[in-house]
Amino acid sequence: MISLLIAQNTFREAIRDRALAGLVVAGLAVLLLSQPLGALALGEGVRLTADLGLASISILGLLAILLVGSHLVAKE
């Protein structure tokens, strides 16, 4: 029960961080920019969108983990 409360408080602190909002905006920008790039892919637009989406999830997820971890350690 206590670990659930700790997880909830950690999640609330992470949501308030502006860096995560920037990562969300960056993810949306990648998705929006992948649509015009799909027209240049000569019939592989769906594949390009999927590849860019998966790559951005990996990179932005790694950045989110690093940012949240460093901010939580710094606050302690």
PDB file of N, CA, C and O in Angstrom, residues 9-50:
ATOM      1  N   ASN A   9       2.723   9.736  -5.840  1.00  0.00           N
ATOM      2  CA  ASN A   9       3.362  11.031  -5.601  1.00  0.00           C
ATOM      3  C   ASN A   9       4.482  11.285  -6.602  1.00  0.00           C
ATOM      4  O   ASN A   9       4.659  12.410  -7.076  1.00  0.00           O
ATOM      5  N   THR A  10       5.240  10.260  -6.940  1.00  0.00           N
ATOM      6  CA  THR A  10       6.301  10.405  -7.936  1.00  0.00           C
ATOM      7  C   THR A  10       5.713  10.753  -9.294  1.00  0.00           C
ATOM      8  O   THR A  10       6.236  11.611 -10.009  1.00  0.00           O
ATOM      9  N   PHE A  11       4.614  10.110  -9.655  1.00  0.00           N
ATOM     10  CA  PHE A  11       3.944  10.389 -10.924  1.00  0.00           C
ATOM     11  C   PHE A  11       3.436  11.821 -10.958  1.00  0.00           C
ATOM     12  O   PHE A  11       3.585  12.523 -11.960  1.00  0.00           O
ATOM     13  N   ARG A  12       2.845  12.295  -9.874  1.00  0.00           N
ATOM     14  CA  ARG A  12       2.341  13.682  -9.819  1.00  0.00           C
ATOM     15  C   ARG A  12       3.479  14.690  -9.965  1.00  0.00           C
ATOM     16  O   ARG A  12       3.333  15.709 -10.632  1.00  0.00           O
ATOM     17  N   GLU A  13       4.597  14.428  -9.313  1.00  0.00           N
ATOM     18  CA  GLU A  13       5.741  15.329  -9.439  1.00  0.00           C
ATOM     19  C   GLU A  13       6.284  15.342 -10.859  1.00  0.00           C
ATOM     20  O   GLU A  13       6.666  16.384 -11.378  1.00  0.00           O
ATOM     21  N   ALA A  14       6.307  14.200 -11.501  1.00  0.00           N
ATOM     22  CA  ALA A  14       6.838  14.114 -12.865  1.00  0.00           C
ATOM     23  C   ALA A  14       5.916  14.829 -13.850  1.00  0.00           C
ATOM     24  O   ALA A  14       6.397  15.446 -14.806  1.00  0.00           O
ATOM     25  N   ILE A  15       4.621  14.761 -13.639  1.00  0.00           N
ATOM     26  CA  ILE A  15       3.673  15.410 -14.549  1.00  0.00           C
ATOM     27  C   ILE A  15       3.811  16.928 -14.482  1.00  0.00           C
ATOM     28  O   ILE A  15       3.631  17.624 -15.478  1.00  0.00           O
ATOM     29  N   ARG A  16       4.154  17.462 -13.337  1.00  0.00           N
ATOM     30  CA  ARG A  16       4.281  18.914 -13.176  1.00  0.00           C
ATOM     31  C   ARG A  16       5.532  19.487 -13.840  1.00  0.00           C
ATOM     32  O   ARG A  16       5.659  20.698 -13.984  1.00  0.00           O
ATOM     33  N   ASP A  17       6.435  18.646 -14.237  1.00  0.00           N
ATOM     34  CA  ASP A  17       7.702  19.089 -14.814  1.00  0.00           C
ATOM     35  C   ASP A  17       7.494  19.616 -16.237  1.00  0.00           C
ATOM     36  O   ASP A  17       6.833  18.986 -17.057  1.00  0.00           O
ATOM     37  N   ARG A  18       8.040  20.768 -16.540  1.00  0.00           N
ATOM     38  CA  ARG A  18       7.878  21.375 -17.863  1.00  0.00           C
ATOM     39  C   ARG A  18       8.673  20.656 -18.943  1.00  0.00           C
ATOM     40  O   ARG A  18       8.342  20.722 -20.116  1.00  0.00           O
ATOM     41  N   ALA A  19       9.715  19.979 -18.557  1.00  0.00           N
ATOM     42  CA  ALA A  19      10.526  19.255 -19.540  1.00  0.00           C
ATOM     43  C   ALA A  19       9.712  18.138 -20.187  1.00  0.00           C
ATOM     44  O   ALA A  19       9.857  17.877 -21.386  1.00  0.00           O
ATOM     45  N   LEU A  20       8.849  17.499 -19.431  1.00  0.00           N
ATOM     46  CA  LEU A  20       8.019  16.444 -20.006  1.00  0.00           C
ATOM     47  C   LEU A  20       7.002  17.018 -20.982  1.00  0.00           C
ATOM     48  O   LEU A  20       6.675  16.389 -21.982  1.00  0.00           O
ATOM     49  N   ALA A  21       6.503  18.210 -20.681  1.00  0.00           N
ATOM     50  CA  ALA A  21       5.590  18.857 -21.622  1.00  0.00           C
ATOM     51  C   ALA A  21       6.315  19.153 -22.935  1.00  0.00           C
ATOM     52  O   ALA A  21       5.729  19.015 -24.019  1.00  0.00           O
ATOM     53  N   GLY A  22       7.569  19.531 -22.844  1.00  0.00           N
ATOM     54  CA  GLY A  22       8.364  19.754 -24.047  1.00  0.00           C
ATOM     55  C   GLY A  22       8.563  18.471 -24.845  1.00  0.00           C
ATOM     56  O   GLY A  22       8.544  18.492 -26.080  1.00  0.00           O
ATOM     57  N   LEU A  23       8.722  17.359 -24.156  1.00  0.00           N
ATOM     58  CA  LEU A  23       8.866  16.082 -24.851  1.00  0.00           C
ATOM     59  C   LEU A  23       7.572  15.673 -25.547  1.00  0.00           C
ATOM     60  O   LEU A  23       7.600  15.105 -26.639  1.00  0.00           O
ATOM     61  N   VAL A  24       6.448  15.979 -24.935  1.00  0.00           N
ATOM     62  CA  VAL A  24       5.156  15.684 -25.565  1.00  0.00           C
ATOM     63  C   VAL A  24       4.989  16.523 -26.826  1.00  0.00           C
ATOM     64  O   VAL A  24       4.564  16.024 -27.870  1.00  0.00           O
ATOM     65  N   VAL A  25       5.351  17.787 -26.750  1.00  0.00           N
ATOM     66  CA  VAL A  25       5.272  18.663 -27.921  1.00  0.00           C
ATOM     67  C   VAL A  25       6.212  18.178 -29.020  1.00  0.00           C
ATOM     68  O   VAL A  25       5.862  18.168 -30.201  1.00  0.00           O
ATOM     69  N   ALA A  26       7.398  17.734 -28.642  1.00  0.00           N
ATOM     70  CA  ALA A  26       8.341  17.208 -29.636  1.00  0.00           C
ATOM     71  C   ALA A  26       7.796  15.948 -30.294  1.00  0.00           C
ATOM     72  O   ALA A  26       7.936  15.757 -31.508  1.00  0.00           O
ATOM     73  N   GLY A  27       7.157  15.092 -29.532  1.00  0.00           N
ATOM     74  CA  GLY A  27       6.558  13.885 -30.098  1.00  0.00           C
ATOM     75  C   GLY A  27       5.437  14.206 -31.069  1.00  0.00           C
ATOM     76  O   GLY A  27       5.324  13.589 -32.138  1.00  0.00           O
ATOM     77  N   LEU A  28       4.601  15.170 -30.706  1.00  0.00           N
ATOM     78  CA  LEU A  28       3.530  15.580 -31.610  1.00  0.00           C
ATOM     79  C   LEU A  28       4.090  16.212 -32.878  1.00  0.00           C
ATOM     80  O   LEU A  28       3.556  15.997 -33.972  1.00  0.00           O
ATOM     81  N   ALA A  29       5.169  16.963 -32.744  1.00  0.00           N
ATOM     82  CA  ALA A  29       5.792  17.575 -33.922  1.00  0.00           C
ATOM     83  C   ALA A  29       6.340  16.505 -34.868  1.00  0.00           C
ATOM     84  O   ALA A  29       6.207  16.621 -36.088  1.00  0.00           O
ATOM     85  N   VAL A  30       6.936  15.463 -34.312  1.00  0.00           N
ATOM     86  CA  VAL A  30       7.457  14.377 -35.156  1.00  0.00           C
ATOM     87  C   VAL A  30       6.325  13.693 -35.898  1.00  0.00           C
ATOM     88  O   VAL A  30       6.427  13.404 -37.099  1.00  0.00           O
ATOM     89  N   LEU A  31       5.216  13.454 -35.213  1.00  0.00           N
ATOM     90  CA  LEU A  31       4.085  12.806 -35.860  1.00  0.00           C
ATOM     91  C   LEU A  31       3.468  13.686 -36.942  1.00  0.00           C
ATOM     92  O   LEU A  31       3.080  13.204 -38.007  1.00  0.00           O
ATOM     93  N   LEU A  32       3.374  14.986 -36.671  1.00  0.00           N
ATOM     94  CA  LEU A  32       2.808  15.893 -37.671  1.00  0.00           C
ATOM     95  C   LEU A  32       3.730  16.066 -38.875  1.00  0.00           C
ATOM     96  O   LEU A  32       3.264  16.198 -40.006  1.00  0.00           O
ATOM     97  N   LEU A  33       5.030  16.047 -38.643  1.00  0.00           N
ATOM     98  CA  LEU A  33       5.978  16.199 -39.746  1.00  0.00           C
ATOM     99  C   LEU A  33       6.156  14.913 -40.549  1.00  0.00           C
ATOM    100  O   LEU A  33       6.618  14.955 -41.689  1.00  0.00           O
ATOM    101  N   SER A  34       5.771  13.788 -39.969  1.00  0.00           N
ATOM    102  CA  SER A  34       5.910  12.540 -40.717  1.00  0.00           C
ATOM    103  C   SER A  34       4.862  12.422 -41.819  1.00  0.00           C
ATOM    104  O   SER A  34       5.089  11.702 -42.800  1.00  0.00           O
ATOM    105  N   GLN A  35       3.764  13.116 -41.689  1.00  0.00           N
ATOM    106  CA  GLN A  35       2.731  13.052 -42.720  1.00  0.00           C
ATOM    107  C   GLN A  35       3.195  13.674 -44.042  1.00  0.00           C
ATOM    108  O   GLN A  35       3.057  13.043 -45.094  1.00  0.00           O
ATOM    109  N   PRO A  36       3.743  14.890 -44.058  1.00  0.00           N
ATOM    110  CA  PRO A  36       4.246  15.424 -45.331  1.00  0.00           C
ATOM    111  C   PRO A  36       5.440  14.639 -45.882  1.00  0.00           C
ATOM    112  O   PRO A  36       5.610  14.529 -47.096  1.00  0.00           O
ATOM    113  N   LEU A  37       6.248  14.073 -44.992  1.00  0.00           N
ATOM    114  CA  LEU A  37       7.383  13.282 -45.454  1.00  0.00           C
ATOM    115  C   LEU A  37       6.929  11.980 -46.090  1.00  0.00           C
ATOM    116  O   LEU A  37       7.637  11.402 -46.908  1.00  0.00           O
ATOM    117  N   GLY A  38       5.753  11.500 -45.716  1.00  0.00           N
ATOM    118  CA  GLY A  38       5.225  10.274 -46.297  1.00  0.00           C
ATOM    119  C   GLY A  38       4.958  10.403 -47.780  1.00  0.00           C
ATOM    120  O   GLY A  38       5.058   9.431 -48.531  1.00  0.00           O
ATOM    121  N   ALA A  39       4.639  11.612 -48.220  1.00  0.00           N
ATOM    122  CA  ALA A  39       4.405  11.830 -49.649  1.00  0.00           C
ATOM    123  C   ALA A  39       5.697  11.695 -50.453  1.00  0.00           C
ATOM    124  O   ALA A  39       5.661  11.366 -51.632  1.00  0.00           O
ATOM    125  N   LEU A  40       6.813  11.927 -49.813  1.00  0.00           N
ATOM    126  CA  LEU A  40       8.100  11.827 -50.491  1.00  0.00           C
ATOM    127  C   LEU A  40       8.652  10.401 -50.495  1.00  0.00           C
ATOM    128  O   LEU A  40       9.685  10.136 -51.111  1.00  0.00           O
ATOM    129  N   ALA A  41       7.977   9.478 -49.832  1.00  0.00           N
ATOM    130  CA  ALA A  41       8.501   8.124 -49.663  1.00  0.00           C
ATOM    131  C   ALA A  41       8.096   7.176 -50.781  1.00  0.00           C
ATOM    132  O   ALA A  41       8.373   5.988 -50.697  1.00  0.00           O
ATOM    133  N   LEU A  42       7.438   7.662 -51.803  1.00  0.00           N
ATOM    134  CA  LEU A  42       7.080   6.868 -52.985  1.00  0.00           C
ATOM    135  C   LEU A  42       6.321   5.587 -52.625  1.00  0.00           C
ATOM    136  O   LEU A  42       6.757   4.468 -52.885  1.00  0.00           O
ATOM    137  N   GLY A  43       5.168   5.748 -52.008  1.00  0.00           N
ATOM    138  CA  GLY A  43       4.318   4.614 -51.691  1.00  0.00           C
ATOM    139  C   GLY A  43       4.596   3.940 -50.370  1.00  0.00           C
ATOM    140  O   GLY A  43       3.925   2.984 -50.015  1.00  0.00           O
ATOM    141  N   GLU A  44       5.573   4.393 -49.645  1.00  0.00           N
ATOM    142  CA  GLU A  44       5.921   3.797 -48.354  1.00  0.00           C
ATOM    143  C   GLU A  44       5.597   4.750 -47.208  1.00  0.00           C
ATOM    144  O   GLU A  44       6.280   4.766 -46.185  1.00  0.00           O
ATOM    145  N   GLY A  45       4.556   5.538 -47.360  1.00  0.00           N
ATOM    146  CA  GLY A  45       4.202   6.535 -46.348  1.00  0.00           C
ATOM    147  C   GLY A  45       3.810   5.919 -45.025  1.00  0.00           C
ATOM    148  O   GLY A  45       4.180   6.416 -43.958  1.00  0.00           O
ATOM    149  N   VAL A  46       3.070   4.820 -45.075  1.00  0.00           N
ATOM    150  CA  VAL A  46       2.652   4.163 -43.833  1.00  0.00           C
ATOM    151  C   VAL A  46       3.859   3.603 -43.094  1.00  0.00           C
ATOM    152  O   VAL A  46       3.982   3.728 -41.873  1.00  0.00           O
ATOM    153  N   ARG A  47       4.771   3.012 -43.852  1.00  0.00           N
ATOM    154  CA  ARG A  47       5.982   2.451 -43.235  1.00  0.00           C
ATOM    155  C   ARG A  47       6.847   3.555 -42.642  1.00  0.00           C
ATOM    156  O   ARG A  47       7.403   3.401 -41.549  1.00  0.00           O
ATOM    157  N   LEU A  48       6.965   4.668 -43.357  1.00  0.00           N
ATOM    158  CA  LEU A  48       7.758   5.792 -42.857  1.00  0.00           C
ATOM    159  C   LEU A  48       7.151   6.346 -41.577  1.00  0.00           C
ATOM    160  O   LEU A  48       7.875   6.622 -40.614  1.00  0.00           O
ATOM    161  N   THR A  49       5.832   6.500 -41.539  1.00  0.00           N
ATOM    162  CA  THR A  49       5.166   7.006 -40.342  1.00  0.00           C
ATOM    163  C   THR A  49       5.372   6.055 -39.167  1.00  0.00           C
ATOM    164  O   THR A  49       5.651   6.495 -38.045  1.00  0.00           O
ATOM    165  N   ALA A  50       5.245   4.767 -39.423  1.00  0.00           N
ATOM    166  CA  ALA A  50       5.448   3.788 -38.349  1.00  0.00           C
ATOM    167  C   ALA A  50       6.895   3.799 -37.857  1.00  0.00           C
ATOM    168  O   ALA A  50       7.140   3.763 -36.643  1.00  0.00           O
TER     169      ALA A  50
END
